């Protein structure tokens, strides 16, 4: 597939929010909140414009990825800057065509060129292991609630990048979604029905 990957421009912000909404709608819960997370990340000091990327196919935006600044904080409250990956979104009709992988690989290369030590995310292990992500437990990195589980993964951007890094992963406050804010934000988009699915119940 002939894709063009480039930095997101301001006029594409709403388009990418809608793509994110379409990609996540009813996947993990009835409706979704990832489009609001994306909207708020762009207003945050954690935002890095070079890591806000879109994928074009035939002059149409079909995918998007953003990575933002985050921290790993150890028991002595020392902070280590890392990147939080996501949301990563591809329009449903264009999924399973390698678009998400292309966006992720481009993000990894840009992050490495910017000098970041590593990237951390929550996602499907079967997918992200293909790009070198490993269970964050291997690096002694936990969630902010001191938890570890397979979907919580990390990637070193250079050899032994995490050798001195351990502690709790603290992402941007934008990931803490206020339901009232979400309901107001939803009014800016076309109506979509929220549904409970068997897939959600298994997650």
mmCIF file of C-alpha atoms in Angstrom, residues 57-173:
data_model
loop_
_atom_site.group_PDB
_atom_site.id
_atom_site.type_symbol
_atom_site.label_atom_id
_atom_site.label_comp_id
_atom_site.label_asym_id
_atom_site.label_seq_id
_atom_site.Cartn_x
_atom_site.Cartn_y
_atom_site.Cartn_z
ATOM 1 C CA UNK A 57 -3.768 6.943 1.234
ATOM 2 C CA UNK A 58 -5.032 8.389 -2.054
ATOM 3 C CA UNK A 59 -5.137 11.864 -0.469
ATOM 4 C CA UNK A 60 -7.336 10.599 2.393
ATOM 5 C CA UNK A 61 -6.213 10.436 6.017
ATOM 6 C CA UNK A 62 -6.709 6.812 7.044
ATOM 7 C CA UNK A 63 -4.594 6.543 10.196
ATOM 8 C CA UNK A 64 -3.051 8.515 13.017
ATOM 9 C CA UNK A 65 -0.624 8.103 15.914
ATOM 10 C CA UNK A 66 0.523 10.372 18.716
ATOM 11 C CA UNK A 67 3.243 9.947 21.328
ATOM 12 C CA UNK A 68 3.608 12.324 24.256
ATOM 13 C CA UNK A 69 6.027 12.979 27.090
ATOM 14 C CA UNK A 70 5.605 10.890 30.229
ATOM 15 C CA UNK A 71 7.674 9.940 33.263
ATOM 16 C CA UNK A 72 8.910 6.911 35.144
ATOM 17 C CA UNK A 73 9.270 7.899 38.798
ATOM 18 C CA UNK A 74 11.355 5.736 41.140
ATOM 19 C CA UNK A 75 11.013 5.177 44.891
ATOM 20 C CA UNK A 76 13.261 8.185 45.567
ATOM 21 C CA UNK A 77 11.015 10.356 43.335
ATOM 22 C CA UNK A 78 13.678 10.646 40.652
ATOM 23 C CA UNK A 79 12.031 11.211 37.263
ATOM 24 C CA UNK A 80 13.038 9.633 33.963
ATOM 25 C CA UNK A 81 11.484 11.082 30.819
ATOM 26 C CA UNK A 82 9.959 8.560 28.418
ATOM 27 C CA UNK A 83 7.248 8.572 25.765
ATOM 28 C CA UNK A 84 3.684 7.353 26.053
ATOM 29 C CA UNK A 85 2.428 5.917 22.754
ATOM 30 C CA UNK A 86 -1.175 6.346 21.740
ATOM 31 C CA UNK A 87 -3.855 6.563 20.754
ATOM 32 C CA UNK A 88 -2.928 4.750 17.524
ATOM 33 C CA UNK A 89 -5.924 4.687 15.197
ATOM 34 C CA UNK A 90 -6.765 3.375 11.734
ATOM 35 C CA UNK A 91 -10.151 3.696 10.057
ATOM 36 C CA UNK A 92 -11.991 0.346 10.357
ATOM 37 C CA UNK A 93 -12.150 -0.181 6.583
ATOM 38 C CA UNK A 94 -8.373 0.218 6.352
ATOM 39 C CA UNK A 95 -7.342 -1.962 9.285
ATOM 40 C CA UNK A 96 -5.163 -5.077 8.884
ATOM 41 C CA UNK A 97 -3.335 -3.508 5.937
ATOM 42 C CA UNK A 98 -0.128 -2.557 7.744
ATOM 43 C CA UNK A 99 -1.008 1.115 8.225
ATOM 44 C CA UNK A 100 -0.742 1.044 12.010
ATOM 45 C CA UNK A 101 2.609 -0.694 11.754
ATOM 46 C CA UNK A 102 3.949 1.918 9.369
ATOM 47 C CA UNK A 103 2.851 4.712 11.687
ATOM 48 C CA UNK A 104 4.400 2.993 14.693
ATOM 49 C CA UNK A 105 7.718 2.332 12.949
ATOM 50 C CA UNK A 106 7.927 5.953 11.822
ATOM 51 C CA UNK A 107 7.179 7.118 15.366
ATOM 52 C CA UNK A 108 9.908 4.885 16.769
ATOM 53 C CA UNK A 109 12.490 6.265 14.350
ATOM 54 C CA UNK A 110 11.536 9.887 15.030
ATOM 55 C CA UNK A 111 11.541 9.305 18.793
ATOM 56 C CA UNK A 112 15.002 7.766 18.544
ATOM 57 C CA UNK A 113 16.265 10.708 16.479
ATOM 58 C CA UNK A 114 14.891 13.129 19.097
ATOM 59 C CA UNK A 115 16.958 11.403 21.775
ATOM 60 C CA UNK A 116 14.243 9.748 23.855
ATOM 61 C CA UNK A 117 15.290 6.656 25.773
ATOM 62 C CA UNK A 118 12.118 4.605 25.446
ATOM 63 C CA UNK A 119 8.429 4.267 24.714
ATOM 64 C CA UNK A 120 5.671 2.811 26.893
ATOM 65 C CA UNK A 121 2.115 1.843 25.980
ATOM 66 C CA UNK A 122 -0.976 -0.184 26.794
ATOM 67 C CA UNK A 123 -2.102 -2.462 23.975
ATOM 68 C CA UNK A 124 -2.397 -5.895 22.407
ATOM 69 C CA UNK A 125 0.795 -7.875 23.171
ATOM 70 C CA UNK A 126 0.438 -10.048 20.064
ATOM 71 C CA UNK A 127 0.569 -6.890 17.956
ATOM 72 C CA UNK A 128 3.164 -4.776 19.730
ATOM 73 C CA UNK A 129 5.644 -7.583 20.406
ATOM 74 C CA UNK A 130 6.244 -7.583 16.648
ATOM 75 C CA UNK A 131 7.772 -4.120 16.987
ATOM 76 C CA UNK A 132 10.040 -4.961 19.901
ATOM 77 C CA UNK A 133 7.812 -3.993 22.821
ATOM 78 C CA UNK A 134 8.151 -6.209 25.905
ATOM 79 C CA UNK A 135 6.298 -6.601 29.180
ATOM 80 C CA UNK A 136 7.283 -3.538 31.219
ATOM 81 C CA UNK A 137 7.833 -5.847 34.191
ATOM 82 C CA UNK A 138 11.101 -6.928 32.530
ATOM 83 C CA UNK A 139 12.371 -3.375 33.070
ATOM 84 C CA UNK A 140 10.966 -3.084 36.620
ATOM 85 C CA UNK A 141 8.475 -0.477 35.416
ATOM 86 C CA UNK A 142 4.934 -0.608 36.799
ATOM 87 C CA UNK A 143 1.768 1.340 36.187
ATOM 88 C CA UNK A 144 1.088 4.293 38.482
ATOM 89 C CA UNK A 145 -0.918 1.831 40.613
ATOM 90 C CA UNK A 146 2.103 -0.507 40.960
ATOM 91 C CA UNK A 147 0.571 -3.072 38.585
ATOM 92 C CA UNK A 148 2.042 -5.197 35.802
ATOM 93 C CA UNK A 149 0.194 -7.159 33.136
ATOM 94 C CA UNK A 150 0.893 -8.293 29.581
ATOM 95 C CA UNK A 151 -0.780 -5.344 27.777
ATOM 96 C CA UNK A 152 1.514 -2.887 29.623
ATOM 97 C CA UNK A 153 4.674 -2.794 27.500
ATOM 98 C CA UNK A 154 7.891 -0.866 26.987
ATOM 99 C CA UNK A 155 10.486 -0.467 24.241
ATOM 100 C CA UNK A 156 14.097 0.655 24.654
ATOM 101 C CA UNK A 157 15.141 3.043 21.873
ATOM 102 C CA UNK A 158 18.803 2.236 22.321
ATOM 103 C CA UNK A 159 20.718 -0.581 23.994
ATOM 104 C CA UNK A 160 20.331 -0.677 27.788
ATOM 105 C CA UNK A 161 18.273 2.526 27.714
ATOM 106 C CA UNK A 162 16.289 1.383 30.750
ATOM 107 C CA UNK A 163 19.207 -0.118 32.689
ATOM 108 C CA UNK A 164 18.977 2.559 35.405
ATOM 109 C CA UNK A 165 15.241 3.208 35.020
ATOM 110 C CA UNK A 166 12.697 1.627 37.334
ATOM 111 C CA UNK A 167 9.563 2.829 39.002
ATOM 112 C CA UNK A 168 5.997 3.921 38.277
ATOM 113 C CA UNK A 169 4.864 5.058 34.838
ATOM 114 C CA UNK A 170 3.042 8.393 34.997
ATOM 115 C CA UNK A 171 1.307 9.492 31.809
ATOM 116 C CA UNK A 172 -0.338 12.821 31.016
ATOM 117 C CA UNK A 173 -3.483 13.778 32.932
#
